PDB file of N, CA, C and O in Angstrom:
ATOM      1  N   MET A   1     -23.230 -18.195 -37.032  1.00 86.00           N
ATOM      2  CA  MET A   1     -24.344 -18.823 -37.772  1.00 86.00           C
ATOM      3  C   MET A   1     -23.869 -19.997 -38.602  1.00 86.00           C
ATOM      4  O   MET A   1     -24.532 -20.994 -38.662  1.00 86.00           O
ATOM      5  N   LEU A   2     -22.688 -19.816 -39.256  1.00 90.00           N
ATOM      6  CA  LEU A   2     -22.179 -20.920 -40.100  1.00 90.00           C
ATOM      7  C   LEU A   2     -21.833 -22.143 -39.283  1.00 90.00           C
ATOM      8  O   LEU A   2     -22.076 -23.267 -39.698  1.00 90.00           O
ATOM      9  N   GLU A   3     -21.331 -21.917 -38.045  1.00 93.00           N
ATOM     10  CA  GLU A   3     -20.987 -23.038 -37.190  1.00 93.00           C
ATOM     11  C   GLU A   3     -22.239 -23.864 -36.852  1.00 93.00           C
ATOM     12  O   GLU A   3     -22.199 -25.097 -36.945  1.00 93.00           O
ATOM     13  N   GLU A   4     -23.312 -23.178 -36.533  1.00 94.00           N
ATOM     14  CA  GLU A   4     -24.552 -23.860 -36.155  1.00 94.00           C
ATOM     15  C   GLU A   4     -25.138 -24.610 -37.362  1.00 94.00           C
ATOM     16  O   GLU A   4     -25.630 -25.743 -37.240  1.00 94.00           O
ATOM     17  N   ALA A   5     -25.117 -23.984 -38.506  1.00 94.00           N
ATOM     18  CA  ALA A   5     -25.623 -24.646 -39.701  1.00 94.00           C
ATOM     19  C   ALA A   5     -24.816 -25.878 -40.069  1.00 94.00           C
ATOM     20  O   ALA A   5     -25.402 -26.931 -40.390  1.00 94.00           O
ATOM     21  N   LEU A   6     -23.518 -25.756 -40.016  1.00 95.00           N
ATOM     22  CA  LEU A   6     -22.678 -26.944 -40.351  1.00 95.00           C
ATOM     23  C   LEU A   6     -22.863 -28.031 -39.285  1.00 95.00           C
ATOM     24  O   LEU A   6     -22.984 -29.216 -39.661  1.00 95.00           O
ATOM     25  N   GLU A   7     -23.002 -27.669 -38.021  1.00 95.00           N
ATOM     26  CA  GLU A   7     -23.191 -28.646 -36.991  1.00 95.00           C
ATOM     27  C   GLU A   7     -24.518 -29.380 -37.197  1.00 95.00           C
ATOM     28  O   GLU A   7     -24.611 -30.612 -37.061  1.00 95.00           O
ATOM     29  N   HIS A   8     -25.564 -28.653 -37.581  1.00 96.00           N
ATOM     30  CA  HIS A   8     -26.866 -29.267 -37.830  1.00 96.00           C
ATOM     31  C   HIS A   8     -26.799 -30.267 -38.986  1.00 96.00           C
ATOM     32  O   HIS A   8     -27.369 -31.364 -38.916  1.00 96.00           O
ATOM     33  N   LEU A   9     -26.109 -29.883 -40.055  1.00 96.00           N
ATOM     34  CA  LEU A   9     -25.965 -30.788 -41.199  1.00 96.00           C
ATOM     35  C   LEU A   9     -25.185 -32.055 -40.817  1.00 96.00           C
ATOM     36  O   LEU A   9     -25.612 -33.131 -41.254  1.00 96.00           O
ATOM     37  N   VAL A  10     -24.158 -31.898 -40.099  1.00 96.00           N
ATOM     38  CA  VAL A  10     -23.288 -33.072 -39.741  1.00 96.00           C
ATOM     39  C   VAL A  10     -24.062 -33.980 -38.809  1.00 96.00           C
ATOM     40  O   VAL A  10     -24.002 -35.195 -38.923  1.00 96.00           O
ATOM     41  N   LYS A  11     -24.784 -33.402 -37.872  1.00 96.00           N
ATOM     42  CA  LYS A  11     -25.514 -34.240 -36.924  1.00 96.00           C
ATOM     43  C   LYS A  11     -26.568 -35.103 -37.643  1.00 96.00           C
ATOM     44  O   LYS A  11     -26.925 -36.193 -37.147  1.00 96.00           O
ATOM     45  N   GLY A  12     -27.073 -34.652 -38.780  1.00 96.00           N
ATOM     46  CA  GLY A  12     -28.024 -35.437 -39.542  1.00 96.00           C
ATOM     47  C   GLY A  12     -27.396 -36.616 -40.284  1.00 96.00           C
ATOM     48  O   GLY A  12     -28.063 -37.504 -40.704  1.00 96.00           O
ATOM     49  N   ILE A  13     -26.079 -36.588 -40.386  1.00 95.00           N
ATOM     50  CA  ILE A  13     -25.355 -37.616 -41.162  1.00 95.00           C
ATOM     51  C   ILE A  13     -24.891 -38.721 -40.247  1.00 95.00           C
ATOM     52  O   ILE A  13     -24.852 -39.887 -40.611  1.00 95.00           O
ATOM     53  N   VAL A  14     -24.444 -38.428 -39.036  1.00 95.00           N
ATOM     54  CA  VAL A  14     -23.683 -39.344 -38.194  1.00 95.00           C
ATOM     55  C   VAL A  14     -24.629 -40.197 -37.306  1.00 95.00           C
ATOM     56  O   VAL A  14     -25.773 -39.866 -37.130  1.00 95.00           O
ATOM     57  N   ASP A  15     -24.045 -41.286 -36.758  1.00 95.00           N
ATOM     58  CA  ASP A  15     -24.751 -42.127 -35.797  1.00 95.00           C
ATOM     59  C   ASP A  15     -24.659 -41.609 -34.341  1.00 95.00           C
ATOM     60  O   ASP A  15     -25.449 -42.018 -33.513  1.00 95.00           O
ATOM     61  N   ASN A  16     -23.686 -40.795 -34.092  1.00 94.00           N
ATOM     62  CA  ASN A  16     -23.402 -40.284 -32.724  1.00 94.00           C
ATOM     63  C   ASN A  16     -23.495 -38.739 -32.757  1.00 94.00           C
ATOM     64  O   ASN A  16     -22.481 -38.062 -32.660  1.00 94.00           O
ATOM     65  N   PRO A  17     -24.697 -38.171 -32.904  1.00 95.00           N
ATOM     66  CA  PRO A  17     -24.815 -36.713 -33.059  1.00 95.00           C
ATOM     67  C   PRO A  17     -24.405 -35.946 -31.822  1.00 95.00           C
ATOM     68  O   PRO A  17     -24.015 -34.774 -31.914  1.00 95.00           O
ATOM     69  N   ASP A  18     -24.430 -36.586 -30.670  1.00 95.00           N
ATOM     70  CA  ASP A  18     -24.017 -35.857 -29.432  1.00 95.00           C
ATOM     71  C   ASP A  18     -22.500 -35.570 -29.393  1.00 95.00           C
ATOM     72  O   ASP A  18     -22.090 -34.720 -28.621  1.00 95.00           O
ATOM     73  N   GLU A  19     -21.741 -36.230 -30.215  1.00 93.00           N
ATOM     74  CA  GLU A  19     -20.307 -36.037 -30.214  1.00 93.00           C
ATOM     75  C   GLU A  19     -19.803 -35.171 -31.344  1.00 93.00           C
ATOM     76  O   GLU A  19     -18.619 -35.043 -31.573  1.00 93.00           O
ATOM     77  N   VAL A  20     -20.706 -34.494 -32.024  1.00 94.00           N
ATOM     78  CA  VAL A  20     -20.330 -33.535 -33.090  1.00 94.00           C
ATOM     79  C   VAL A  20     -19.950 -32.233 -32.486  1.00 94.00           C
ATOM     80  O   VAL A  20     -20.703 -31.675 -31.656  1.00 94.00           O
ATOM     81  N   GLN A  21     -18.798 -31.739 -32.869  1.00 94.00           N
ATOM     82  CA  GLN A  21     -18.350 -30.389 -32.389  1.00 94.00           C
ATOM     83  C   GLN A  21     -17.847 -29.656 -33.633  1.00 94.00           C
ATOM     84  O   GLN A  21     -17.071 -30.142 -34.456  1.00 94.00           O
ATOM     85  N   VAL A  22     -18.268 -28.395 -33.727  1.00 95.00           N
ATOM     86  CA  VAL A  22     -17.767 -27.492 -34.792  1.00 95.00           C
ATOM     87  C   VAL A  22     -17.185 -26.287 -34.084  1.00 95.00           C
ATOM     88  O   VAL A  22     -17.876 -25.636 -33.271  1.00 95.00           O
ATOM     89  N   GLU A  23     -15.951 -25.993 -34.385  1.00 94.00           N
ATOM     90  CA  GLU A  23     -15.255 -24.899 -33.759  1.00 94.00           C
ATOM     91  C   GLU A  23     -14.653 -23.977 -34.795  1.00 94.00           C
ATOM     92  O   GLU A  23     -14.021 -24.478 -35.744  1.00 94.00           O
ATOM     93  N   ARG A  24     -14.793 -22.658 -34.630  1.00 93.00           N
ATOM     94  CA  ARG A  24     -14.168 -21.724 -35.543  1.00 93.00           C
ATOM     95  C   ARG A  24     -12.808 -21.311 -34.976  1.00 93.00           C
ATOM     96  O   ARG A  24     -12.705 -20.987 -33.810  1.00 93.00           O
ATOM     97  N   ARG A  25     -11.795 -21.347 -35.867  1.00 92.00           N
ATOM     98  CA  ARG A  25     -10.462 -20.897 -35.475  1.00 92.00           C
ATOM     99  C   ARG A  25     -10.065 -19.817 -36.479  1.00 92.00           C
ATOM    100  O   ARG A  25     -10.212 -20.020 -37.703  1.00 92.00           O
ATOM    101  N   ASN A  26      -9.612 -18.748 -35.987  1.00 91.00           N
ATOM    102  CA  ASN A  26      -9.127 -17.635 -36.795  1.00 91.00           C
ATOM    103  C   ASN A  26      -7.589 -17.740 -36.905  1.00 91.00           C
ATOM    104  O   ASN A  26      -6.911 -17.590 -35.914  1.00 91.00           O
ATOM    105  N   LEU A  27      -7.152 -17.966 -38.086  1.00 89.00           N
ATOM    106  CA  LEU A  27      -5.726 -18.067 -38.392  1.00 89.00           C
ATOM    107  C   LEU A  27      -5.249 -16.894 -39.248  1.00 89.00           C
ATOM    108  O   LEU A  27      -6.063 -16.127 -39.709  1.00 89.00           O
ATOM    109  N   ARG A  28      -3.974 -16.786 -39.424  1.00 88.00           N
ATOM    110  CA  ARG A  28      -3.478 -15.682 -40.232  1.00 88.00           C
ATOM    111  C   ARG A  28      -4.000 -15.705 -41.645  1.00 88.00           C
ATOM    112  O   ARG A  28      -4.222 -14.718 -42.273  1.00 88.00           O
ATOM    113  N   ARG A  29      -4.202 -16.898 -42.176  1.00 86.00           N
ATOM    114  CA  ARG A  29      -4.643 -17.042 -43.580  1.00 86.00           C
ATOM    115  C   ARG A  29      -6.169 -17.081 -43.714  1.00 86.00           C
ATOM    116  O   ARG A  29      -6.715 -17.317 -44.784  1.00 86.00           O
ATOM    117  N   GLY A  30      -6.901 -16.843 -42.592  1.00 86.00           N
ATOM    118  CA  GLY A  30      -8.360 -16.841 -42.671  1.00 86.00           C
ATOM    119  C   GLY A  30      -8.968 -17.707 -41.627  1.00 86.00           C
ATOM    120  O   GLY A  30      -8.262 -18.283 -40.771  1.00 86.00           O
ATOM    121  N   SER A  31     -10.267 -17.846 -41.687  1.00 90.00           N
ATOM    122  CA  SER A  31     -10.999 -18.666 -40.678  1.00 90.00           C
ATOM    123  C   SER A  31     -11.102 -20.093 -41.113  1.00 90.00           C
ATOM    124  O   SER A  31     -11.200 -20.363 -42.326  1.00 90.00           O
ATOM    125  N   VAL A  32     -11.139 -20.986 -40.156  1.00 93.00           N
ATOM    126  CA  VAL A  32     -11.297 -22.428 -40.376  1.00 93.00           C
ATOM    127  C   VAL A  32     -12.411 -22.932 -39.456  1.00 93.00           C
ATOM    128  O   VAL A  32     -12.443 -22.602 -38.280  1.00 93.00           O
ATOM    129  N   LEU A  33     -13.344 -23.692 -40.010  1.00 94.00           N
ATOM    130  CA  LEU A  33     -14.324 -24.389 -39.200  1.00 94.00           C
ATOM    131  C   LEU A  33     -13.854 -25.809 -39.064  1.00 94.00           C
ATOM    132  O   LEU A  33     -13.748 -26.582 -40.032  1.00 94.00           O
ATOM    133  N   GLU A  34     -13.514 -26.219 -37.846  1.00 94.00           N
ATOM    134  CA  GLU A  34     -13.036 -27.583 -37.559  1.00 94.00           C
ATOM    135  C   GLU A  34     -14.212 -28.442 -37.150  1.00 94.00           C
ATOM    136  O   GLU A  34     -14.948 -28.095 -36.209  1.00 94.00           O
ATOM    137  N   VAL A  35     -14.399 -29.568 -37.812  1.00 95.00           N
ATOM    138  CA  VAL A  35     -15.472 -30.515 -37.474  1.00 95.00           C
ATOM    139  C   VAL A  35     -14.854 -31.693 -36.844  1.00 95.00           C
ATOM    140  O   VAL A  35     -13.976 -32.334 -37.418  1.00 95.00           O
ATOM    141  N   ARG A  36     -15.339 -32.008 -35.650  1.00 94.00           N
ATOM    142  CA  ARG A  36     -14.875 -33.244 -34.908  1.00 94.00           C
ATOM    143  C   ARG A  36     -16.085 -34.119 -34.702  1.00 94.00           C
ATOM    144  O   ARG A  36     -17.100 -33.656 -34.274  1.00 94.00           O
ATOM    145  N   VAL A  37     -15.919 -35.406 -35.055  1.00 94.00           N
ATOM    146  CA  VAL A  37     -16.975 -36.376 -34.881  1.00 94.00           C
ATOM    147  C   VAL A  37     -16.387 -37.619 -34.212  1.00 94.00           C
ATOM    148  O   VAL A  37     -15.150 -37.768 -34.052  1.00 94.00           O
ATOM    149  N   HIS A  38     -17.302 -38.488 -33.819  1.00 93.00           N
ATOM    150  CA  HIS A  38     -16.820 -39.799 -33.247  1.00 93.00           C
ATOM    151  C   HIS A  38     -16.010 -40.516 -34.319  1.00 93.00           C
ATOM    152  O   HIS A  38     -16.377 -40.463 -35.502  1.00 93.00           O
ATOM    153  N   PRO A  39     -14.950 -41.220 -33.938  1.00 92.00           N
ATOM    154  CA  PRO A  39     -14.078 -41.864 -34.924  1.00 92.00           C
ATOM    155  C   PRO A  39     -14.832 -42.798 -35.896  1.00 92.00           C
ATOM    156  O   PRO A  39     -14.447 -42.935 -37.029  1.00 92.00           O
ATOM    157  N   GLU A  40     -15.870 -43.443 -35.379  1.00 93.00           N
ATOM    158  CA  GLU A  40     -16.646 -44.377 -36.289  1.00 93.00           C
ATOM    159  C   GLU A  40     -17.476 -43.608 -37.337  1.00 93.00           C
ATOM    160  O   GLU A  40     -17.865 -44.206 -38.343  1.00 93.00           O
ATOM    161  N   ASP A  41     -17.723 -42.326 -37.076  1.00 93.00           N
ATOM    162  CA  ASP A  41     -18.541 -41.520 -37.997  1.00 93.00           C
ATOM    163  C   ASP A  41     -17.725 -40.769 -39.010  1.00 93.00           C
ATOM    164  O   ASP A  41     -18.270 -40.161 -39.932  1.00 93.00           O
ATOM    165  N   LEU A  42     -16.400 -40.778 -38.908  1.00 93.00           N
ATOM    166  CA  LEU A  42     -15.546 -40.014 -39.823  1.00 93.00           C
ATOM    167  C   LEU A  42     -15.778 -40.397 -41.241  1.00 93.00           C
ATOM    168  O   LEU A  42     -15.862 -39.512 -42.123  1.00 93.00           O
ATOM    169  N   GLY A  43     -15.878 -41.637 -41.539  1.00 93.00           N
ATOM    170  CA  GLY A  43     -16.092 -42.092 -42.930  1.00 93.00           C
ATOM    171  C   GLY A  43     -17.399 -41.629 -43.517  1.00 93.00           C
ATOM    172  O   GLY A  43     -17.506 -41.313 -44.686  1.00 93.00           O
ATOM    173  N   LYS A  44     -18.457 -41.540 -42.688  1.00 94.00           N
ATOM    174  CA  LYS A  44     -19.713 -41.043 -43.150  1.00 94.00           C
ATOM    175  C   LYS A  44     -19.662 -39.598 -43.504  1.00 94.00           C
ATOM    176  O   LYS A  44     -20.300 -39.124 -44.469  1.00 94.00           O
ATOM    177  N   VAL A  45     -18.921 -38.821 -42.738  1.00 94.00           N
ATOM    178  CA  VAL A  45     -18.817 -37.352 -42.977  1.00 94.00           C
ATOM    179  C   VAL A  45     -17.910 -37.105 -44.178  1.00 94.00           C
ATOM    180  O   VAL A  45     -18.200 -36.151 -44.946  1.00 94.00           O
ATOM    181  N   ILE A  46     -16.958 -37.933 -44.394  1.00 94.00           N
ATOM    182  CA  ILE A  46     -16.080 -37.750 -45.579  1.00 94.00           C
ATOM    183  C   ILE A  46     -16.843 -38.210 -46.831  1.00 94.00           C
ATOM    184  O   ILE A  46     -16.823 -37.576 -47.855  1.00 94.00           O
ATOM    185  N   GLY A  47     -17.456 -39.380 -46.725  1.00 94.00           N
ATOM    186  CA  GLY A  47     -18.217 -39.903 -47.877  1.00 94.00           C
ATOM    187  C   GLY A  47     -17.317 -40.597 -48.908  1.00 94.00           C
ATOM    188  O   GLY A  47     -16.106 -40.550 -48.837  1.00 94.00           O
ATOM    189  N   ARG A  48     -17.938 -41.228 -49.835  1.00 95.00           N
ATOM    190  CA  ARG A  48     -17.209 -41.941 -50.885  1.00 95.00           C
ATOM    191  C   ARG A  48     -16.494 -40.926 -51.767  1.00 95.00           C
ATOM    192  O   ARG A  48     -17.093 -39.974 -52.293  1.00 95.00           O
ATOM    193  N   ASN A  49     -15.165 -41.079 -51.893  1.00 95.00           N
ATOM    194  CA  ASN A  49     -14.325 -40.216 -52.681  1.00 95.00           C
ATOM    195  C   ASN A  49     -14.380 -38.762 -52.195  1.00 95.00           C
ATOM    196  O   ASN A  49     -14.121 -37.850 -52.973  1.00 95.00           O
ATOM    197  N   GLY A  50     -14.765 -38.554 -50.923  1.00 94.00           N
ATOM    198  CA  GLY A  50     -14.847 -37.196 -50.367  1.00 94.00           C
ATOM    199  C   GLY A  50     -16.028 -36.369 -50.806  1.00 94.00           C
ATOM    200  O   GLY A  50     -16.040 -35.162 -50.617  1.00 94.00           O
ATOM    201  N   ARG A  51     -17.039 -37.006 -51.342  1.00 96.00           N
ATOM    202  CA  ARG A  51     -18.153 -36.257 -51.897  1.00 96.00           C
ATOM    203  C   ARG A  51     -18.997 -35.570 -50.829  1.00 96.00           C
ATOM    204  O   ARG A  51     -19.445 -34.430 -51.021  1.00 96.00           O
ATOM    205  N   THR A  52     -19.209 -36.212 -49.690  1.00 95.00           N
ATOM    206  CA  THR A  52     -19.987 -35.590 -48.621  1.00 95.00           C
ATOM    207  C   THR A  52     -19.234 -34.383 -48.083  1.00 95.00           C
ATOM    208  O   THR A  52     -19.832 -33.325 -47.860  1.00 95.00           O
ATOM    209  N   ALA A  53     -17.954 -34.549 -47.795  1.00 94.00           N
ATOM    210  CA  ALA A  53     -17.183 -33.432 -47.276  1.00 94.00           C
ATOM    211  C   ALA A  53     -17.173 -32.244 -48.272  1.00 94.00           C
ATOM    212  O   ALA A  53     -17.310 -31.089 -47.898  1.00 94.00           O
ATOM    213  N   ARG A  54     -17.051 -32.555 -49.583  1.00 95.00           N
ATOM    214  CA  ARG A  54     -17.063 -31.527 -50.565  1.00 95.00           C
ATOM    215  C   ARG A  54     -18.425 -30.824 -50.594  1.00 95.00           C
ATOM    216  O   ARG A  54     -18.483 -29.582 -50.733  1.00 95.00           O
ATOM    217  N   SER A  55     -19.453 -31.592 -50.437  1.00 95.00           N
ATOM    218  CA  SER A  55     -20.816 -31.014 -50.413  1.00 95.00           C
ATOM    219  C   SER A  55     -20.991 -30.082 -49.185  1.00 95.00           C
ATOM    220  O   SER A  55     -21.598 -29.032 -49.317  1.00 95.00           O
ATOM    221  N   LEU A  56     -20.493 -30.479 -48.047  1.00 94.00           N
ATOM    222  CA  LEU A  56     -20.574 -29.642 -46.864  1.00 94.00           C
ATOM    223  C   LEU A  56     -19.834 -28.342 -47.078  1.00 94.00           C
ATOM    224  O   LEU A  56     -20.300 -27.253 -46.705  1.00 94.00           O
ATOM    225  N   ARG A  57     -18.687 -28.420 -47.711  1.00 92.00           N
ATOM    226  CA  ARG A  57     -17.908 -27.205 -47.991  1.00 92.00           C
ATOM    227  C   ARG A  57     -18.677 -26.291 -48.972  1.00 92.00           C
ATOM    228  O   ARG A  57     -18.677 -25.075 -48.841  1.00 92.00           O
ATOM    229  N   THR A  58     -19.351 -26.895 -49.923  1.00 93.00           N
ATOM    230  CA  THR A  58     -20.145 -26.111 -50.883  1.00 93.00           C
ATOM    231  C   THR A  58     -21.291 -25.391 -50.230  1.00 93.00           C
ATOM    232  O   THR A  58     -21.568 -24.224 -50.452  1.00 93.00           O
ATOM    233  N   VAL A  59     -21.974 -26.091 -49.264  1.00 92.00           N
ATOM    234  CA  VAL A  59     -23.098 -25.487 -48.578  1.00 92.00           C
ATOM    235  C   VAL A  59     -22.596 -24.346 -47.702  1.00 92.00           C
ATOM    236  O   VAL A  59     -23.236 -23.262 -47.667  1.00 92.00           O
ATOM    237  N   VAL A  60     -21.496 -24.512 -47.000  1.00 92.00           N
ATOM    238  CA  VAL A  60     -20.952 -23.408 -46.189  1.00 92.00           C
ATOM    239  C   VAL A  60     -20.601 -22.201 -47.058  1.00 92.00           C
ATOM    240  O   VAL A  60     -20.917 -21.078 -46.700  1.00 92.00           O
ATOM    241  N   GLY A  61     -20.028 -22.440 -48.214  1.00 90.00           N
ATOM    242  CA  GLY A  61     -19.711 -21.374 -49.130  1.00 90.00           C
ATOM    243  C   GLY A  61     -20.961 -20.680 -49.651  1.00 90.00           C
ATOM    244  O   GLY A  61     -21.002 -19.455 -49.730  1.00 90.00           O
ATOM    245  N   ALA A  62     -22.038 -21.422 -49.928  1.00 92.00           N
ATOM    246  CA  ALA A  62     -23.264 -20.854 -50.362  1.00 92.00           C
ATOM    247  C   ALA A  62     -23.979 -20.043 -49.273  1.00 92.00           C
ATOM    248  O   ALA A  62     -24.742 -19.107 -49.579  1.00 92.00           O
ATOM    249  N   LEU A  63     -23.760 -20.381 -48.009  1.00 90.00           N
ATOM    250  CA  LEU A  63     -24.335 -19.642 -46.914  1.00 90.00           C
ATOM    251  C   LEU A  63     -23.571 -18.388 -46.587  1.00 90.00           C
ATOM    252  O   LEU A  63     -23.923 -17.698 -45.637  1.00 90.00           O
ATOM    253  N   GLY A  64     -22.543 -18.086 -47.342  1.00 83.00           N
ATOM    254  CA  GLY A  64     -21.797 -16.842 -47.083  1.00 83.00           C
ATOM    255  C   GLY A  64     -20.455 -17.076 -46.519  1.00 83.00           C
ATOM    256  O   GLY A  64     -19.802 -16.135 -46.034  1.00 83.00           O
ATOM    257  N   GLY A  65     -19.987 -18.292 -46.501  1.00 75.00           N
ATOM    258  CA  GLY A  65     -18.727 -18.607 -45.913  1.00 75.00           C
ATOM    259  C   GLY A  65     -17.557 -18.659 -46.913  1.00 75.00           C
ATOM    260  O   GLY A  65     -16.655 -19.414 -46.768  1.00 75.00           O
ATOM    261  N   ARG A  66     -17.635 -17.788 -47.908  1.00 79.00           N
ATOM    262  CA  ARG A  66     -16.557 -17.792 -48.902  1.00 79.00           C
ATOM    263  C   ARG A  66     -15.256 -17.358 -48.182  1.00 79.00           C
ATOM    264  O   ARG A  66     -15.240 -16.412 -47.440  1.00 79.00           O
ATOM    265  N   GLY A  67     -14.236 -18.096 -48.453  1.00 83.00           N
ATOM    266  CA  GLY A  67     -12.942 -17.785 -47.840  1.00 83.00           C
ATOM    267  C   GLY A  67     -12.802 -18.470 -46.492  1.00 83.00           C
ATOM    268  O   GLY A  67     -11.760 -18.298 -45.845  1.00 83.00           O
ATOM    269  N   ILE A  68     -13.793 -19.236 -46.062  1.00 89.00           N
ATOM    270  CA  ILE A  68     -13.693 -20.024 -44.819  1.00 89.00           C
ATOM    271  C   ILE A  68     -13.492 -21.472 -45.175  1.00 89.00           C
ATOM    272  O   ILE A  68     -14.243 -22.028 -45.926  1.00 89.00           O
ATOM    273  N   ARG A  69     -12.401 -22.045 -44.622  1.00 90.00           N
ATOM    274  CA  ARG A  69     -12.129 -23.464 -44.873  1.00 90.00           C
ATOM    275  C   ARG A  69     -12.942 -24.321 -43.901  1.00 90.00           C
ATOM    276  O   ARG A  69     -13.206 -23.939 -42.773  1.00 90.00           O
ATOM    277  N   VAL A  70     -13.305 -25.518 -44.352  1.00 91.00           N
ATOM    278  CA  VAL A  70     -13.924 -26.519 -43.492  1.00 91.00           C
ATOM    279  C   VAL A  70     -13.003 -27.693 -43.439  1.00 91.00           C
ATOM    280  O   VAL A  70     -12.681 -28.306 -44.444  1.00 91.00           O
ATOM    281  N   ASP A  71     -12.502 -28.026 -42.225  1.00 91.00           N
ATOM    282  CA  ASP A  71     -11.606 -29.134 -42.034  1.00 91.00           C
ATOM    283  C   ASP A  71     -12.278 -30.204 -41.171  1.00 91.00           C
ATOM    284  O   ASP A  71     -12.876 -29.877 -40.173  1.00 91.00           O
ATOM    285  N   LEU A  72     -12.061 -31.463 -41.536  1.00 91.00           N
ATOM    286  CA  LEU A  72     -12.491 -32.594 -40.759  1.00 91.00           C
ATOM    287  C   LEU A  72     -11.315 -33.053 -39.939  1.00 91.00           C
ATOM    288  O   LEU A  72     -10.282 -33.438 -40.485  1.00 91.00           O
ATOM    289  N   VAL A  73     -11.424 -32.991 -38.654  1.00 88.00           N
ATOM    290  CA  VAL A  73     -10.305 -33.288 -37.758  1.00 88.00           C
ATOM    291  C   VAL A  73     -10.416 -34.755 -37.337  1.00 88.00           C
ATOM    292  O   VAL A  73     -11.449 -35.175 -36.785  1.00 88.00           O
ATOM    293  N   ASP A  74      -9.383 -35.516 -37.563  1.00 81.00           N
ATOM    294  CA  ASP A  74      -9.323 -36.948 -37.199  1.00 81.00           C
ATOM    295  C   ASP A  74      -8.861 -36.990 -35.708  1.00 81.00           C
ATOM    296  O   ASP A  74      -7.733 -36.704 -35.409  1.00 81.00           O
ATOM    297  N   VAL A  75      -9.786 -37.438 -34.825  1.00 74.00           N
ATOM    298  CA  VAL A  75      -9.473 -37.491 -33.443  1.00 74.00           C
ATOM    299  C   VAL A  75      -9.480 -38.981 -33.055  1.00 74.00           C
ATOM    300  O   VAL A  75     -10.497 -39.615 -32.888  1.00 74.00           O
ATOM    301  N   ASP A  76      -8.268 -39.538 -32.980  1.00 70.00           N
ATOM    302  CA  ASP A  76      -8.151 -40.946 -32.563  1.00 70.00           C
ATOM    303  C   ASP A  76      -7.948 -40.968 -31.058  1.00 70.00           C
ATOM    304  O   ASP A  76      -6.840 -40.869 -30.562  1.00 70.00           O
ATOM    305  N   GLU A  77      -9.060 -41.081 -30.353  1.00 56.00           N
ATOM    306  CA  GLU A  77      -8.999 -41.115 -28.898  1.00 56.00           C
ATOM    307  C   GLU A  77      -8.791 -42.595 -28.452  1.00 56.00           C
ATOM    308  O   GLU A  77      -9.441 -43.503 -28.967  1.00 56.00           O
ATOM    309  N   ILE A  78      -7.872 -42.793 -27.565  1.00 45.00           N
ATOM    310  CA  ILE A  78      -7.657 -44.117 -27.043  1.00 45.00           C
ATOM    311  C   ILE A  78      -8.593 -44.225 -25.795  1.00 45.00           C
ATOM    312  O   ILE A  78      -8.459 -43.498 -24.880  1.00 45.00           O
ATOM    313  N   ARG A  79      -9.480 -45.221 -25.874  1.00 45.00           N
ATOM    314  CA  ARG A  79     -10.409 -45.380 -24.758  1.00 45.00           C
ATOM    315  C   ARG A  79     -10.158 -46.591 -24.004  1.00 45.00           C
ATOM    316  O   ARG A  79      -9.739 -47.610 -24.410  1.00 45.00           O
TER     317      ARG A  79
END
């Protein structure tokens, strides 16, 4: 559920919503939600001084994702 909610929020922010991917990874230290977006949209998801990314983390925590990290993955694809 958290993955779908986070994906929905991120798709509303970016210019290329079809390229948004949210994947849950279970690590030894807990779960991580990895957000991958088009390289041109990374700045929008991070926001000024990281405010948008921090807000996304707050929303995930409020939805019951305490202890789950949200990471923005920088994917520099060479095309």
